[in-house]
Amino acid sequence: MTEPSEARERVLQAAAKLFSARGYNAVTVKDIASEAGIHHASLYHHAPNGKEGLFVEVTARTLTQHRDGIAAAVAQYNPDLRRQLSAIAAWLIDQPPLDMIRLIYSDLPAVKPDSAEYLTLLAFESMLVPVAQVLEEASVRGEIAHHDLGSIAGALFSSIESLHTLPDAYLTRPRQAMAEDIIDVFIAGMTPR
Amino acid sequence: MTEPSEARERVLQAAAKLFSARGYNAVTVKDIASEAGIHHASLYHHAPNGKEGLFVEVTARTLTQHRDGIAAAVAQYNPDLRRQLSAIAAWLIDQPPLDMIRLIYSDLPAVKPDSAEYLTLLAFESMLVPVAQVLEEASVRGEIAHHDLGSIAGALFSSIESLHTLPDAYLTRPRQAMAEDIIDVFIAGMTPR
DNA sequence: GTCTATATAAAGATAGAC
DNA sequence: GTCTATCTTTATATAGAC
């Protein structure tokens, strides 16, 4: 669609950063251009479809990166469930927050229905499905009891993701340490006794 | 500040509903007025501080209602931890989604710093602290092992809240049933063996 | 590829009649 | 308490020079 270039990449990264931090509606085209170090009119040279096209493109890219990051964590520590989940948590904590509720209820209603549907599907396939799969494999190995793994995967994912919420005042320990505690509880809770 | 009246209450409820569903930035004053069945200029009669004042007022009210709803659930089933958590979940599922990440990262940056600080504090005191307290009391009774109960409370809260995210296509069972499963895992995971 | 200038539309808000 | 009319500001987007 548009030529790759160093400047375009700066725009995409600025957009990804700001959209991810504040959501579609709280970010202006000027914010993005300013973050990328160019005039906001210049942005349309790199993003002919404007704000909406930019959002769809960088959100898809962010989701794909999450999918790949999670897949790498899963592959690296296979078949050690605890290490797999810790590595997924480390990845999620290292990335900007990915607020699925905001994405679905606030951001996506502002874009074309086709794009919204595409991103919704991509989000679930990138986040929930891989986590559920890791649990499923551990279940097949007999390490955890059979639960509704979709529900549990969602709970685990949002538990880790919510660590981003904590303002520093409430952050008594490193987020990764909190994540380990949460993972411990989940694993213990699913382990047959 | 402003006289209570049936019309003003309609405005507040419309604002609460829309802000809660889509967030501060995705809702316009016209949306709220339209939902309340009045012209948008009339809205300023009931809300002299405009959109921002309206948001702060209804968000505080929503948070306070959540605090009270959780407190009622806790009191009703004291000292039965599982029933307490189920009742909290039932309350949260029955209410519109309360997205803390969106509130803190997307909505609050748009309001005056004083208001933002006030709402941040109120949010944590209304949601996380009560849930942590229920866990703490169960811990004192010896029913669950000592964990970082702040982390676990946050995980539990966001796990339940994330059930709102699931589009109907992914909703194979009632949300309350999923919540029960999640609560089971949390309790089992914290129970000393 | 970036800028200045400008067009267009939408949003928040106020004044004043009824 | 509600409306019509209007004002001001901001946002998205385009045209065209350099």
Short mmCIF file of C-alpha atoms (C1' of nucleotides) in Angstrom, two decimals:
data_model
loop_
_atom_site.label_atom_id
_atom_site.label_comp_id
_atom_site.label_asym_id
_atom_site.label_seq_id
_atom_site.Cartn_x
_atom_site.Cartn_y
_atom_site.Cartn_z
CA MET A 1 0.00 0.00 0.00
CA THR A 2 2.64 2.50 1.02
CA GLU A 3 6.40 2.33 0.63
CA PRO A 4 8.29 1.16 3.69
CA SER A 5 10.75 3.75 4.91
CA GLU A 6 12.47 4.88 8.05
CA ALA A 7 10.06 7.79 8.43
CA ARG A 8 7.01 5.63 7.92
CA GLU A 9 8.29 3.19 10.50
CA ARG A 10 8.67 6.06 12.99
CA VAL A 11 5.04 7.01 12.37
CA LEU A 12 3.86 3.44 12.88
CA GLN A 13 5.80 3.08 16.12
CA ALA A 14 4.53 6.41 17.42
CA ALA A 15 0.97 5.40 16.58
CA ALA A 16 1.37 1.98 18.18
CA LYS A 17 2.76 3.50 21.34
CA LEU A 18 0.09 6.15 21.74
CA PHE A 19 -2.91 4.06 20.68
CA SER A 20 -1.79 1.29 22.97
CA ALA A 21 -1.36 3.65 25.91
CA ARG A 22 -4.47 5.78 25.59
CA GLY A 23 -6.78 4.13 23.09
CA TYR A 24 -8.12 5.26 19.74
CA ASN A 25 -10.34 8.12 20.85
CA ALA A 26 -7.91 9.79 23.24
CA VAL A 27 -5.16 10.09 20.65
CA THR A 28 -5.10 12.72 17.91
CA VAL A 29 -3.31 12.67 14.61
CA LYS A 30 -1.28 15.61 15.87
CA ASP A 31 -0.17 13.61 18.90
CA ILE A 32 1.12 10.87 16.65
CA ALA A 33 2.86 13.22 14.23
CA SER A 34 4.43 15.08 17.11
CA GLU A 35 5.67 11.85 18.67
CA ALA A 36 7.13 10.87 15.30
CA GLY A 37 8.78 14.25 14.94
CA ILE A 38 6.95 15.47 11.85
CA HIS A 39 4.16 17.89 11.02
CA HIS A 40 0.73 16.32 11.20
CA ALA A 41 0.07 17.02 7.54
CA SER A 42 3.12 14.96 6.63
CA LEU A 43 1.63 11.97 8.34
CA TYR A 44 -0.86 11.50 5.54
CA HIS A 45 1.99 10.88 3.15
CA HIS A 46 2.82 7.72 5.09
CA ALA A 47 -0.70 6.83 6.10
CA PRO A 48 -3.07 7.71 3.25
CA ASN A 49 -6.00 6.16 5.10
CA GLY A 50 -5.63 8.55 7.98
CA LYS A 51 -6.14 7.88 11.63
CA GLU A 52 -8.43 4.93 11.21
CA GLY A 53 -6.20 3.13 8.72
CA LEU A 54 -3.24 3.76 10.97
CA PHE A 55 -5.04 2.33 13.96
CA VAL A 56 -6.09 -0.83 12.18
CA GLU A 57 -2.62 -1.38 10.78
CA VAL A 58 -0.67 -0.89 14.01
CA THR A 59 -3.20 -2.73 16.14
CA ALA A 60 -2.98 -5.74 13.86
CA ARG A 61 0.78 -5.52 14.04
CA THR A 62 0.77 -5.28 17.82
CA LEU A 63 -1.55 -8.26 18.13
CA THR A 64 0.59 -10.29 15.76
CA GLN A 65 3.69 -9.43 17.77
CA HIS A 66 1.92 -10.56 20.93
CA ARG A 67 0.94 -13.78 19.23
CA ASP A 68 4.55 -14.40 18.21
CA GLY A 69 5.94 -13.42 21.60
CA ILE A 70 3.61 -15.83 23.34
CA ALA A 71 4.35 -18.57 20.84
CA ALA A 72 8.08 -18.13 21.42
CA ALA A 73 7.64 -18.31 25.20
CA VAL A 74 5.57 -21.46 24.85
CA ALA A 75 8.03 -23.13 22.50
CA GLN A 76 11.11 -22.23 24.52
CA TYR A 77 9.95 -23.87 27.74
CA ASN A 78 7.89 -26.73 26.38
CA PRO A 79 6.74 -28.86 28.17
CA ASP A 80 7.26 -27.02 31.48
CA LEU A 81 3.90 -25.37 32.23
CA ARG A 82 5.13 -23.11 35.00
CA ARG A 83 8.06 -21.77 33.01
CA GLN A 84 5.85 -21.35 29.97
CA LEU A 85 3.37 -19.24 31.90
CA SER A 86 6.15 -17.24 33.57
CA ALA A 87 7.67 -16.49 30.20
CA ILE A 88 4.29 -15.45 28.80
CA ALA A 89 3.87 -13.16 31.81
CA ALA A 90 7.34 -11.69 31.32
CA TRP A 91 6.48 -10.96 27.72
CA LEU A 92 3.14 -9.34 28.55
CA ILE A 93 4.64 -7.24 31.34
CA ASP A 94 7.40 -6.05 29.07
CA GLN A 95 4.93 -4.90 26.43
CA PRO A 96 2.57 -1.93 26.75
CA PRO A 97 -0.80 -2.83 28.27
CA LEU A 98 -3.22 -4.52 25.92
CA ASP A 99 -6.66 -3.68 27.19
CA MET A 100 -9.11 -6.03 25.50
CA ILE A 101 -12.18 -4.44 27.08
CA ARG A 102 -11.15 -1.04 25.82
CA LEU A 103 -10.24 -2.42 22.42
CA ILE A 104 -13.60 -4.07 21.97
CA TYR A 105 -15.95 -1.58 23.62
CA SER A 106 -14.22 1.78 23.05
CA ASP A 107 -11.82 1.52 20.15
CA LEU A 108 -13.39 -0.85 17.67
CA PRO A 109 -16.83 0.82 17.49
CA ALA A 110 -14.98 3.76 15.91
CA VAL A 111 -13.65 1.78 12.95
CA LYS A 112 -15.33 0.12 10.00
CA PRO A 113 -17.25 -3.04 10.93
CA ASP A 114 -15.07 -5.22 8.71
CA SER A 115 -11.91 -4.02 10.40
CA ALA A 116 -13.49 -4.38 13.82
CA GLU A 117 -14.44 -7.96 13.15
CA TYR A 118 -10.99 -8.76 11.80
CA LEU A 119 -9.23 -7.28 14.83
CA THR A 120 -11.59 -8.95 17.29
CA LEU A 121 -10.85 -12.33 15.77
CA LEU A 122 -7.12 -11.62 15.65
CA ALA A 123 -7.12 -10.54 19.28
CA PHE A 124 -8.72 -13.71 20.54
CA GLU A 125 -6.65 -15.94 18.29
CA SER A 126 -3.47 -14.19 19.37
CA MET A 127 -4.04 -14.07 23.12
CA LEU A 128 -6.64 -16.43 24.49
CA VAL A 129 -6.27 -19.35 22.14
CA PRO A 130 -2.51 -19.81 22.68
CA VAL A 131 -2.84 -19.59 26.47
CA ALA A 132 -5.74 -22.03 26.43
CA GLN A 133 -3.64 -24.35 24.28
CA VAL A 134 -0.77 -24.41 26.74
CA LEU A 135 -3.21 -25.33 29.48
CA GLU A 136 -4.82 -27.94 27.28
CA GLU A 137 -1.47 -29.61 26.61
CA ALA A 138 -0.65 -29.69 30.32
CA SER A 139 -4.07 -31.20 30.88
CA VAL A 140 -3.35 -33.91 28.32
CA ARG A 141 -0.07 -34.65 30.14
CA GLY A 142 -2.16 -35.10 33.27
CA GLU A 143 -0.50 -32.24 35.14
CA ILE A 144 -3.67 -30.28 35.65
CA ALA A 145 -7.26 -31.39 36.03
CA HIS A 146 -9.78 -30.77 33.30
CA HIS A 147 -11.41 -27.39 33.68
CA ASP A 148 -13.15 -25.02 31.32
CA LEU A 149 -9.74 -24.01 30.01
CA GLY A 150 -11.13 -21.15 27.96
CA SER A 151 -12.43 -19.45 31.11
CA ILE A 152 -9.21 -20.13 32.98
CA ALA A 153 -7.03 -18.90 30.13
CA GLY A 154 -9.02 -15.66 30.01
CA ALA A 155 -8.72 -15.23 33.75
CA LEU A 156 -5.00 -15.86 33.68
CA PHE A 157 -4.42 -13.51 30.78
CA SER A 158 -6.40 -10.66 32.30
CA SER A 159 -4.82 -11.22 35.71
CA ILE A 160 -1.37 -10.71 34.28
CA GLU A 161 -2.47 -7.87 32.06
CA SER A 162 -4.07 -6.06 35.00
CA LEU A 163 -0.67 -5.74 36.64
CA HIS A 164 -0.18 -2.84 34.25
CA THR A 165 -2.98 -1.04 36.04
CA LEU A 166 -1.27 -0.73 39.36
CA PRO A 167 -0.05 2.80 39.93
CA ASP A 168 3.42 2.94 41.43
CA ALA A 169 1.93 3.77 44.82
CA TYR A 170 0.31 0.33 44.90
CA LEU A 171 3.30 -1.44 43.41
CA THR A 172 5.01 -2.90 46.45
CA ARG A 173 6.94 -5.51 44.48
CA PRO A 174 8.10 -5.98 40.90
CA ARG A 175 5.29 -6.95 38.55
CA GLN A 176 7.02 -10.16 37.55
CA ALA A 177 7.12 -11.28 41.19
CA MET A 178 3.40 -10.63 41.50
CA ALA A 179 2.85 -12.56 38.29
CA GLU A 180 4.73 -15.55 39.69
CA ASP A 181 2.45 -15.56 42.72
CA ILE A 182 -0.63 -15.43 40.56
CA ILE A 183 0.65 -18.25 38.34
CA ASP A 184 1.40 -20.33 41.44
CA VAL A 185 -2.17 -19.96 42.60
CA PHE A 186 -3.56 -20.88 39.19
CA ILE A 187 -1.37 -23.96 38.84
CA ALA A 188 -2.02 -25.11 42.39
CA GLY A 189 -5.71 -24.51 41.85
CA MET A 190 -5.76 -26.75 38.80
CA THR A 191 -3.47 -29.47 40.10
CA PRO A 192 -5.34 -32.66 41.03
CA ARG A 193 -4.96 -33.61 44.67
CA MET B 1 -24.40 22.03 43.52
CA THR B 2 -27.43 21.52 41.31
CA GLU B 3 -31.01 20.77 42.30
CA PRO B 4 -31.96 17.11 42.24
CA SER B 5 -34.80 16.43 39.84
CA GLU B 6 -36.19 13.67 37.73
CA ALA B 7 -34.69 15.19 34.59
CA ARG B 8 -31.28 15.63 36.18
CA GLU B 9 -31.36 12.02 37.31
CA ARG B 10 -32.09 10.91 33.75
CA VAL B 11 -29.03 12.83 32.58
CA LEU B 12 -26.84 11.25 35.25
CA GLN B 13 -28.03 7.77 34.41
CA ALA B 14 -27.53 8.33 30.69
CA ALA B 15 -24.02 9.63 31.34
CA ALA B 16 -23.19 6.74 33.66
CA LYS B 17 -24.39 4.22 31.12
CA LEU B 18 -22.53 5.67 28.15
CA PHE B 19 -19.28 6.57 29.93
CA SER B 20 -19.19 3.14 31.49
CA ALA B 21 -19.76 1.42 28.17
CA ARG B 22 -17.48 3.41 25.89
CA GLY B 23 -15.24 5.57 28.09
CA TYR B 24 -14.85 9.32 28.41
CA ASN B 25 -13.38 10.12 25.02
CA ALA B 26 -15.73 8.05 22.90
CA VAL B 27 -18.86 9.67 24.31
CA THR B 28 -20.09 13.10 23.29
CA VAL B 29 -22.32 15.49 25.17
CA LYS B 30 -24.84 15.04 22.39
CA ASP B 31 -24.84 11.28 22.92
CA ILE B 32 -25.68 11.77 26.57
CA ALA B 33 -28.38 14.36 25.94
CA SER B 34 -29.91 12.17 23.26
CA GLU B 35 -29.91 9.15 25.57
CA ALA B 36 -31.59 11.29 28.23
CA GLY B 37 -34.15 12.54 25.73
CA ILE B 38 -33.25 16.23 25.77
CA HIS B 39 -31.41 18.69 23.57
CA HIS B 40 -27.71 18.88 24.27
CA ALA B 41 -27.91 22.51 25.25
CA SER B 42 -30.39 21.60 27.97
CA LEU B 43 -27.86 19.30 29.51
CA TYR B 44 -25.84 22.23 30.80
CA HIS B 45 -28.78 23.28 32.94
CA HIS B 46 -28.37 20.08 34.93
CA ALA B 47 -24.61 19.82 34.62
CA PRO B 48 -23.09 23.30 34.77
CA ASN B 49 -19.57 21.86 34.76
CA GLY B 50 -20.13 20.22 31.42
CA LYS B 51 -18.84 16.92 30.22
CA GLU B 52 -15.91 16.70 32.59
CA GLY B 53 -17.94 17.52 35.69
CA LEU B 54 -20.54 15.02 34.63
CA PHE B 55 -17.93 12.33 34.16
CA VAL B 56 -16.36 12.88 37.55
CA GLU B 57 -19.74 12.90 39.28
CA VAL B 58 -21.15 9.76 37.70
CA THR B 59 -17.89 7.86 37.88
CA ALA B 60 -17.65 8.57 41.60
CA ARG B 61 -21.23 7.45 41.97
CA THR B 62 -20.65 4.25 40.02
CA LEU B 63 -17.58 3.42 42.06
CA THR B 64 -19.43 4.07 45.30
CA GLN B 65 -22.26 1.80 44.17
CA HIS B 66 -19.73 -0.91 43.39
CA ARG B 67 -18.19 -0.46 46.81
CA ASP B 68 -21.59 -0.82 48.43
CA GLY B 69 -22.60 -3.76 46.26
CA ILE B 70 -19.43 -5.61 47.16
CA ALA B 71 -19.79 -4.74 50.83
CA ALA B 72 -23.34 -6.10 50.83
CA ALA B 73 -22.21 -9.34 49.19
CA VAL B 74 -19.43 -9.71 51.73
CA ALA B 75 -21.68 -9.03 54.71
CA GLN B 76 -24.49 -11.30 53.53
CA TYR B 77 -22.37 -14.44 53.27
CA ASN B 78 -19.87 -13.81 56.02
CA PRO B 79 -17.85 -15.91 56.84
CA ASP B 80 -18.28 -18.20 53.83
CA LEU B 81 -15.47 -17.26 51.46
CA ARG B 82 -16.77 -19.11 48.42
CA ARG B 83 -20.26 -17.67 48.69
CA GLN B 84 -18.82 -14.23 49.33
CA LEU B 85 -16.74 -14.38 46.17
CA SER B 86 -19.64 -15.81 44.16
CA ALA B 87 -21.87 -12.98 45.32
CA ILE B 88 -19.23 -10.40 44.45
CA ALA B 89 -18.95 -11.98 41.01
CA ALA B 90 -22.71 -11.94 40.58
CA TRP B 91 -22.74 -8.26 41.41
CA LEU B 92 -19.90 -7.40 39.03
CA ILE B 93 -21.42 -9.43 36.19
CA ASP B 94 -24.76 -7.72 36.68
CA GLN B 95 -23.21 -4.26 36.45
CA PRO B 96 -21.77 -2.68 33.30
CA PRO B 97 -18.06 -3.43 32.80
CA LEU B 98 -15.72 -1.40 34.94
CA ASP B 99 -12.48 -1.21 33.04
CA MET B 100 -9.80 0.01 35.43
CA ILE B 101 -7.06 0.11 32.77
CA ARG B 102 -9.21 2.31 30.56
CA LEU B 103 -10.26 4.44 33.49
CA ILE B 104 -6.70 5.12 34.55
CA TYR B 105 -4.90 5.32 31.21
CA SER B 106 -7.57 6.70 28.86
CA ASP B 107 -10.26 8.48 30.83
CA LEU B 108 -8.53 10.11 33.75
CA PRO B 109 -5.78 11.88 31.78
CA ALA B 110 -8.61 13.95 30.27
CA VAL B 111 -9.81 15.36 33.60
CA LYS B 112 -8.26 17.73 36.11
CA PRO B 113 -5.41 16.16 38.10
CA ASP B 114 -7.24 16.62 41.40
CA SER B 115 -10.28 14.76 40.13
CA ALA B 116 -8.10 12.07 38.59
CA GLU B 117 -6.32 11.47 41.87
CA TYR B 118 -9.59 11.36 43.77
CA LEU B 119 -11.14 8.84 41.38
CA THR B 120 -8.02 6.67 41.32
CA LEU B 121 -8.05 6.42 45.08
CA LEU B 122 -11.79 5.79 45.17
CA ALA B 123 -11.48 3.05 42.54
CA PHE B 124 -8.86 1.12 44.47
CA GLU B 125 -10.58 1.60 47.80
CA SER B 126 -13.90 0.49 46.32
CA MET B 127 -12.74 -2.57 44.40
CA LEU B 128 -9.38 -3.99 45.36
CA VAL B 129 -9.31 -3.22 49.06
CA PRO B 130 -12.66 -4.92 49.86
CA VAL B 131 -11.74 -8.04 47.88
CA ALA B 132 -8.32 -8.16 49.52
CA GLN B 133 -10.02 -7.81 52.91
CA VAL B 134 -12.30 -10.79 52.31
CA LEU B 135 -9.25 -12.87 51.44
CA GLU B 136 -7.38 -11.52 54.45
CA GLU B 137 -10.18 -12.55 56.80
CA ALA B 138 -10.29 -16.04 55.31
CA SER B 139 -6.53 -16.18 55.76
CA VAL B 140 -6.90 -15.23 59.44
CA ARG B 141 -9.47 -18.01 59.82
CA GLY B 142 -6.83 -20.36 58.41
CA GLU B 143 -8.85 -21.33 55.37
CA ILE B 144 -6.32 -20.09 52.86
CA ALA B 145 -2.57 -19.83 53.03
CA HIS B 146 -0.86 -16.51 53.30
CA HIS B 147 -0.19 -15.02 49.90
CA ASP B 148 0.36 -11.53 48.59
CA LEU B 149 -3.35 -10.96 48.91
CA GLY B 150 -3.21 -7.62 47.11
CA SER B 151 -1.92 -9.32 43.97
CA ILE B 152 -4.43 -12.14 44.26
CA ALA B 153 -7.32 -9.77 44.88
CA GLY B 154 -6.39 -7.80 41.77
CA ALA B 155 -6.14 -10.98 39.73
CA LEU B 156 -9.49 -12.21 40.96
CA PHE B 157 -11.19 -8.91 40.35
CA SER B 158 -9.88 -8.53 36.81
CA SER B 159 -10.59 -12.18 36.02
CA ILE B 160 -14.26 -11.68 36.82
CA GLU B 161 -14.41 -8.30 35.16
CA SER B 162 -12.88 -9.69 31.97
CA LEU B 163 -15.89 -11.95 31.53
CA HIS B 164 -17.60 -8.84 30.19
CA THR B 165 -15.16 -8.88 27.29
CA LEU B 166 -16.24 -12.14 25.80
CA PRO B 167 -18.29 -11.56 22.68
CA ASP B 168 -21.34 -13.78 22.48
CA ALA B 169 -19.59 -16.00 19.96
CA TYR B 170 -17.07 -17.01 22.64
CA LEU B 171 -19.68 -17.25 25.39
CA THR B 172 -20.34 -20.95 25.57
CA ARG B 173 -21.76 -20.84 29.09
CA PRO B 174 -23.38 -18.22 31.34
CA ARG B 175 -20.86 -15.77 32.74
CA GLN B 176 -21.77 -16.68 36.31
CA ALA B 177 -20.90 -20.32 35.64
CA MET B 178 -17.52 -19.29 34.29
CA ALA B 179 -17.02 -17.11 37.35
CA GLU B 180 -17.71 -20.07 39.64
CA ASP B 181 -15.01 -22.07 37.86
CA ILE B 182 -12.53 -19.27 38.20
CA ILE B 183 -13.34 -18.83 41.89
CA ASP B 184 -12.91 -22.56 42.43
CA VAL B 185 -9.43 -22.44 40.95
CA PHE B 186 -8.45 -19.44 43.06
CA ILE B 187 -9.72 -20.99 46.29
CA ALA B 188 -8.17 -24.37 45.56
CA GLY B 189 -4.93 -22.63 44.65
CA MET B 190 -4.80 -20.83 47.98
CA THR B 191 -5.97 -23.72 50.16
CA PRO B 192 -3.14 -25.27 52.22
CA ARG B 193 -2.60 -28.92 51.46
"C1'" DG C 1 9.29 13.68 2.30
"C1'" DT C 2 8.08 17.72 4.68
"C1'" DC C 3 6.11 21.91 5.13
"C1'" DT C 4 2.30 26.12 5.07
"C1'" DA C 5 -2.20 27.14 4.30
"C1'" DT C 6 -6.76 25.97 4.17
"C1'" DA C 7 -11.14 23.43 4.02
"C1'" DT C 8 -14.73 20.90 6.61
"C1'" DA C 9 -16.82 18.96 10.19
"C1'" DA C 10 -17.65 18.04 14.91
"C1'" DA C 11 -17.39 18.97 19.70
"C1'" DG C 12 -17.93 21.59 23.97
"C1'" DA C 13 -20.09 25.42 25.64
"C1'" DT C 14 -23.01 29.95 26.25
"C1'" DA C 15 -26.91 33.42 25.45
"C1'" DG C 16 -31.29 34.28 25.50
"C1'" DA C 17 -36.25 33.34 24.04
"C1'" DC C 18 -40.17 30.64 25.47
"C1'" DG D 1 -36.55 23.07 32.00
"C1'" DT D 2 -36.13 23.06 27.30
"C1'" DC D 3 -35.35 24.91 23.11
"C1'" DT D 4 -32.92 27.65 18.81
"C1'" DA D 5 -29.09 30.04 17.51
"C1'" DT D 6 -24.46 31.03 17.86
"C1'" DC D 7 -19.57 31.04 19.28
"C1'" DT D 8 -14.98 28.92 19.84
"C1'" DT D 9 -11.94 25.44 19.64
"C1'" DT D 10 -10.25 21.31 18.06
"C1'" DA D 11 -9.79 17.43 14.87
"C1'" DT D 12 -9.42 15.13 10.50
"C1'" DA D 13 -8.11 15.77 6.11
"C1'" DT D 14 -6.52 17.90 1.49
"C1'" DA D 15 -3.91 21.06 -1.86
"C1'" DG D 16 0.01 22.57 -3.37
"C1'" DA D 17 4.73 24.80 -2.74
"C1'" DC D 18 9.49 23.55 -1.75
#
